[in-house]
PDB file of C-alpha atoms in Angstrom:
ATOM      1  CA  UNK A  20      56.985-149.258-170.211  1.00  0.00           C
ATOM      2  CA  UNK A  21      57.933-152.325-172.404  1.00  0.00           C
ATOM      3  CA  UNK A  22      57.971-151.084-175.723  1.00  0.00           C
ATOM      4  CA  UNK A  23      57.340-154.373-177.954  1.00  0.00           C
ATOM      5  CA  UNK A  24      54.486-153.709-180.821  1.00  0.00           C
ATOM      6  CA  UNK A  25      52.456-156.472-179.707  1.00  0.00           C
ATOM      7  CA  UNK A  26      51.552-154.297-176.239  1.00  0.00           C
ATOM      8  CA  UNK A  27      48.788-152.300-176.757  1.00  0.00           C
ATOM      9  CA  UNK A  28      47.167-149.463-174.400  1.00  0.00           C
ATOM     10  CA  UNK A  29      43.364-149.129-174.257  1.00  0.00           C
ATOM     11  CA  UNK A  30      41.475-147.277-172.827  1.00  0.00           C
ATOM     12  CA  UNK A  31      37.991-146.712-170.800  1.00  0.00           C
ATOM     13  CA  UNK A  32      35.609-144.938-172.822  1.00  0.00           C
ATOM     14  CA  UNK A  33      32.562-146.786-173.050  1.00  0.00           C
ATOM     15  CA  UNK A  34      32.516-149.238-170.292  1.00  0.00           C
ATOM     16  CA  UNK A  35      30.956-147.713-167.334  1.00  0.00           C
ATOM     17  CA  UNK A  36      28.553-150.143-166.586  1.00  0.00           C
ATOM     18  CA  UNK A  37      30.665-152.846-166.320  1.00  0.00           C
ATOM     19  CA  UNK A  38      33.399-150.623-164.113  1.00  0.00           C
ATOM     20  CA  UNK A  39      30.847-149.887-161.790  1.00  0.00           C
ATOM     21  CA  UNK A  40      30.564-153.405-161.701  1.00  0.00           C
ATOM     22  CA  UNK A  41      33.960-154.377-160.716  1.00  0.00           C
ATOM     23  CA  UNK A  42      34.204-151.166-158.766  1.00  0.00           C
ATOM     24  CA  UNK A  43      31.565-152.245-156.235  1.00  0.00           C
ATOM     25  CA  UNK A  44      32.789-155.175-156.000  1.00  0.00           C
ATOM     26  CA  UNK A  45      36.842-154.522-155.598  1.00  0.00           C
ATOM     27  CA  UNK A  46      38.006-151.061-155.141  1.00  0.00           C
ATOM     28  CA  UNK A  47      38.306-150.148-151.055  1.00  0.00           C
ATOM     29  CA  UNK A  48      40.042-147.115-149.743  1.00  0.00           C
ATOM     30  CA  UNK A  49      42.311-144.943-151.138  1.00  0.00           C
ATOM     31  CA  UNK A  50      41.194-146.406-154.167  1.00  0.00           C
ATOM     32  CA  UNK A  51      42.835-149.746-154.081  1.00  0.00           C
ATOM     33  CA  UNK A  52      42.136-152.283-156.722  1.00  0.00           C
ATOM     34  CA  UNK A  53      41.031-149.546-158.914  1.00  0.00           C
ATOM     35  CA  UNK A  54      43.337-150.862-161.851  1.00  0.00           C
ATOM     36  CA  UNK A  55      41.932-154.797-161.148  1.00  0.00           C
ATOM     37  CA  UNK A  56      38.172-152.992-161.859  1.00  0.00           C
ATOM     38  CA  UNK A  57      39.681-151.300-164.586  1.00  0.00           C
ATOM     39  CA  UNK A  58      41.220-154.186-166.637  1.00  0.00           C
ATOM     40  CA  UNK A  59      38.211-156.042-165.723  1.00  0.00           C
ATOM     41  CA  UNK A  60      35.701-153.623-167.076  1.00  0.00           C
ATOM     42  CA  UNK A  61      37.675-153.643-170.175  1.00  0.00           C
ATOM     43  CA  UNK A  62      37.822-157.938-171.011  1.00  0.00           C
ATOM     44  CA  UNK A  63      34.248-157.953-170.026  1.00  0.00           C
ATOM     45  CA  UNK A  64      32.973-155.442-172.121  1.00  0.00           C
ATOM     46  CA  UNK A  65      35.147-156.552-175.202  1.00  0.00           C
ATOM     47  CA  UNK A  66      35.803-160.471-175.050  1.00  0.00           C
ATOM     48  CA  UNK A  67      39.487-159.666-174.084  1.00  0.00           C
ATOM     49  CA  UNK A  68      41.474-162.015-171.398  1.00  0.00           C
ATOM     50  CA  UNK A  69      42.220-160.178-168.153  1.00  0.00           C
ATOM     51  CA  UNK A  70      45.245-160.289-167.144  1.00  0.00           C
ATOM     52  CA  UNK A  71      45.105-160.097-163.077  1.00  0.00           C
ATOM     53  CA  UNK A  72      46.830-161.430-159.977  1.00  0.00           C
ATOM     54  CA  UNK A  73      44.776-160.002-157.024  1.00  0.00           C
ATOM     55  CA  UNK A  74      42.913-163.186-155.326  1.00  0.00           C
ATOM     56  CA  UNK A  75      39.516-160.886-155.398  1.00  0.00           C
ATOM     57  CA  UNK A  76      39.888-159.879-158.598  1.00  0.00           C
ATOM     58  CA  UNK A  77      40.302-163.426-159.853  1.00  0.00           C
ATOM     59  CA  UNK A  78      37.111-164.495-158.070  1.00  0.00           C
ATOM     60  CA  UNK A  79      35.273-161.415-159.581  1.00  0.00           C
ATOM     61  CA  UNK A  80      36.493-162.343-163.139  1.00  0.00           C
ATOM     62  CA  UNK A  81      35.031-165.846-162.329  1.00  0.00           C
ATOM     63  CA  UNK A  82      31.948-165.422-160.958  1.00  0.00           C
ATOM     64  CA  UNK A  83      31.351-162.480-163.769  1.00  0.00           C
ATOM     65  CA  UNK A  84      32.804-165.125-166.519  1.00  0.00           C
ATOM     66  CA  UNK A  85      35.915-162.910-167.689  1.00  0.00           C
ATOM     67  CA  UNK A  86      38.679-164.959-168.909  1.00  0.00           C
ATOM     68  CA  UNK A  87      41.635-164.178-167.105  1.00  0.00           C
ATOM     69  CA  UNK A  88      45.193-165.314-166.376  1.00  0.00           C
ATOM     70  CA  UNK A  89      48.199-164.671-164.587  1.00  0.00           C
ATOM     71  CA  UNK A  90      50.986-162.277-165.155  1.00  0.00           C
ATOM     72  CA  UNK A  91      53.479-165.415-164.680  1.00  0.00           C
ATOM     73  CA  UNK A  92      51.131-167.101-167.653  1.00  0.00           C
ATOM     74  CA  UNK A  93      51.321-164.657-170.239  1.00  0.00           C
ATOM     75  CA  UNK A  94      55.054-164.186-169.635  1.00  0.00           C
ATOM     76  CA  UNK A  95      55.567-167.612-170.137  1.00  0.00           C
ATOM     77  CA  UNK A  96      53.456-167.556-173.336  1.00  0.00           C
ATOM     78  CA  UNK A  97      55.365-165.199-174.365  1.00  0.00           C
ATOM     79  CA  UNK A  98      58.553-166.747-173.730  1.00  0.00           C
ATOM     80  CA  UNK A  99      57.176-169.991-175.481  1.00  0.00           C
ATOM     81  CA  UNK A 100      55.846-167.833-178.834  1.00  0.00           C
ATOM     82  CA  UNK A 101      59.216-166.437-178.795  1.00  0.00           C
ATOM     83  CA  UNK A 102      58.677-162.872-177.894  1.00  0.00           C
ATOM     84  CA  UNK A 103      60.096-162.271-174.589  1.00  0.00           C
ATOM     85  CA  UNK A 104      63.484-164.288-173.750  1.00  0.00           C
ATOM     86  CA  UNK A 105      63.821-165.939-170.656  1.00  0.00           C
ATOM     87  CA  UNK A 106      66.547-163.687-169.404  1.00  0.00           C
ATOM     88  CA  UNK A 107      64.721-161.016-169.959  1.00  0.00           C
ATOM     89  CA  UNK A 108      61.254-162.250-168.035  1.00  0.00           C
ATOM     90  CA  UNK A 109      63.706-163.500-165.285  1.00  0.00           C
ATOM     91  CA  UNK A 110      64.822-159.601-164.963  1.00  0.00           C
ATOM     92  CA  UNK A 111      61.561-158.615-164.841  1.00  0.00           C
ATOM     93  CA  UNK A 112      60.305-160.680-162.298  1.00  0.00           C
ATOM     94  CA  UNK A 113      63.243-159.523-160.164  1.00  0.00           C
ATOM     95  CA  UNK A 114      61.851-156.183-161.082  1.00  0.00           C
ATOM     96  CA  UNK A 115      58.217-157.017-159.819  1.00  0.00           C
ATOM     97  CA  UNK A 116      60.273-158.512-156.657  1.00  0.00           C
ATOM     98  CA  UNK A 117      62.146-155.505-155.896  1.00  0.00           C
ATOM     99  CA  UNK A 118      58.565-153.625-156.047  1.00  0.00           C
ATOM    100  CA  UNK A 119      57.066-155.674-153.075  1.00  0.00           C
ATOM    101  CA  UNK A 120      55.233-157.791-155.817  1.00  0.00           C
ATOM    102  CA  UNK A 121      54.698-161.361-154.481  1.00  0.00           C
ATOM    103  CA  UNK A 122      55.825-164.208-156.974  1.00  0.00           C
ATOM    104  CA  UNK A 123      55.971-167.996-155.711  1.00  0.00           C
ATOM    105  CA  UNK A 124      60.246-167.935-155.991  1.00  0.00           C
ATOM    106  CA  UNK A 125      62.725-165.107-154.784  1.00  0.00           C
ATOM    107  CA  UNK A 126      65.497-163.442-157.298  1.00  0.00           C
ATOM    108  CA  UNK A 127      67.026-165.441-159.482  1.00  0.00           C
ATOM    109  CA  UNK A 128      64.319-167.987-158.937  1.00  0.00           C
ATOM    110  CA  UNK A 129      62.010-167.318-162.150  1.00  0.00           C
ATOM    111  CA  UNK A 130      64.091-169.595-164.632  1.00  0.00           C
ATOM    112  CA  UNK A 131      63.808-172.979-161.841  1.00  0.00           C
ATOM    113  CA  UNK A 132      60.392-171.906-160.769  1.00  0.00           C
ATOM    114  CA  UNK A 133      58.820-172.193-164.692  1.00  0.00           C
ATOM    115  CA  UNK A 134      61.211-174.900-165.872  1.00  0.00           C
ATOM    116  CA  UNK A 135      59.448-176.884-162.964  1.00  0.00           C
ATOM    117  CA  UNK A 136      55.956-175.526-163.190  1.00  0.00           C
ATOM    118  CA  UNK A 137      56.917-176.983-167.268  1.00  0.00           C
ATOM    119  CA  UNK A 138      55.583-173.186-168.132  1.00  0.00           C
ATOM    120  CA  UNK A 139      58.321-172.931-170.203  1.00  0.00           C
TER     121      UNK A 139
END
């Protein structure tokens, strides 16, 4: 786990209605999608931007009006507000490669990919 103070962990108490929500509506067998309906739950029930990649769960935060953006967003926030380096975000996206995780470059490619998305 990144340990930077700015990271906080929550979590579900007190927002079963709105999981049940998201859980209809995403998680399929062997309880896939059960961490989309989870984060989901959460930013609805407390005004707090989702952050989410799965195409469903981006159409669920939409049509349920939860903000939401993408992991390759907040990273490069974060690069731009000077928390996260772009070396470091360029090793974790090779990471999130390595781990089957589908990213619009390949390794290596994070720096070139944001410089000409001008993310960063």
């Amino acid at each position: 786990m990144l340990n930077a103070s700015w990271i906080e962990q929550r979590e579900l108490i007190d927002e079963y209605e709105e999981f049940a929500t998201f859980s209809a509506l995403l998680v399929g067998s062997g309880n896939r999608n059960l961490g989309e309906a989870g984060v989901l739950a959460y930013a609805k029930a407390h005004g707090a931007t989702a952050i989410i990649d799965d195409g469903p769960a981006r159409r669920a935060a939409k049509t349920h009006n939860v903000h939401h953006q993408g992991t390759l967003a907040l990273l490069c926030e974060s690069i731009r507000s000077e928390l996260l380096t772009v070396d470091l975000v360029s090793a974790v996206a090779d990471h999130l490669i390595e781990g089957e995780y589908r990213l619009p470059f390949g390794p290596g490619g994070f720096k070139q990919w944001a410089a000409n998305q001008d993310m960063i």
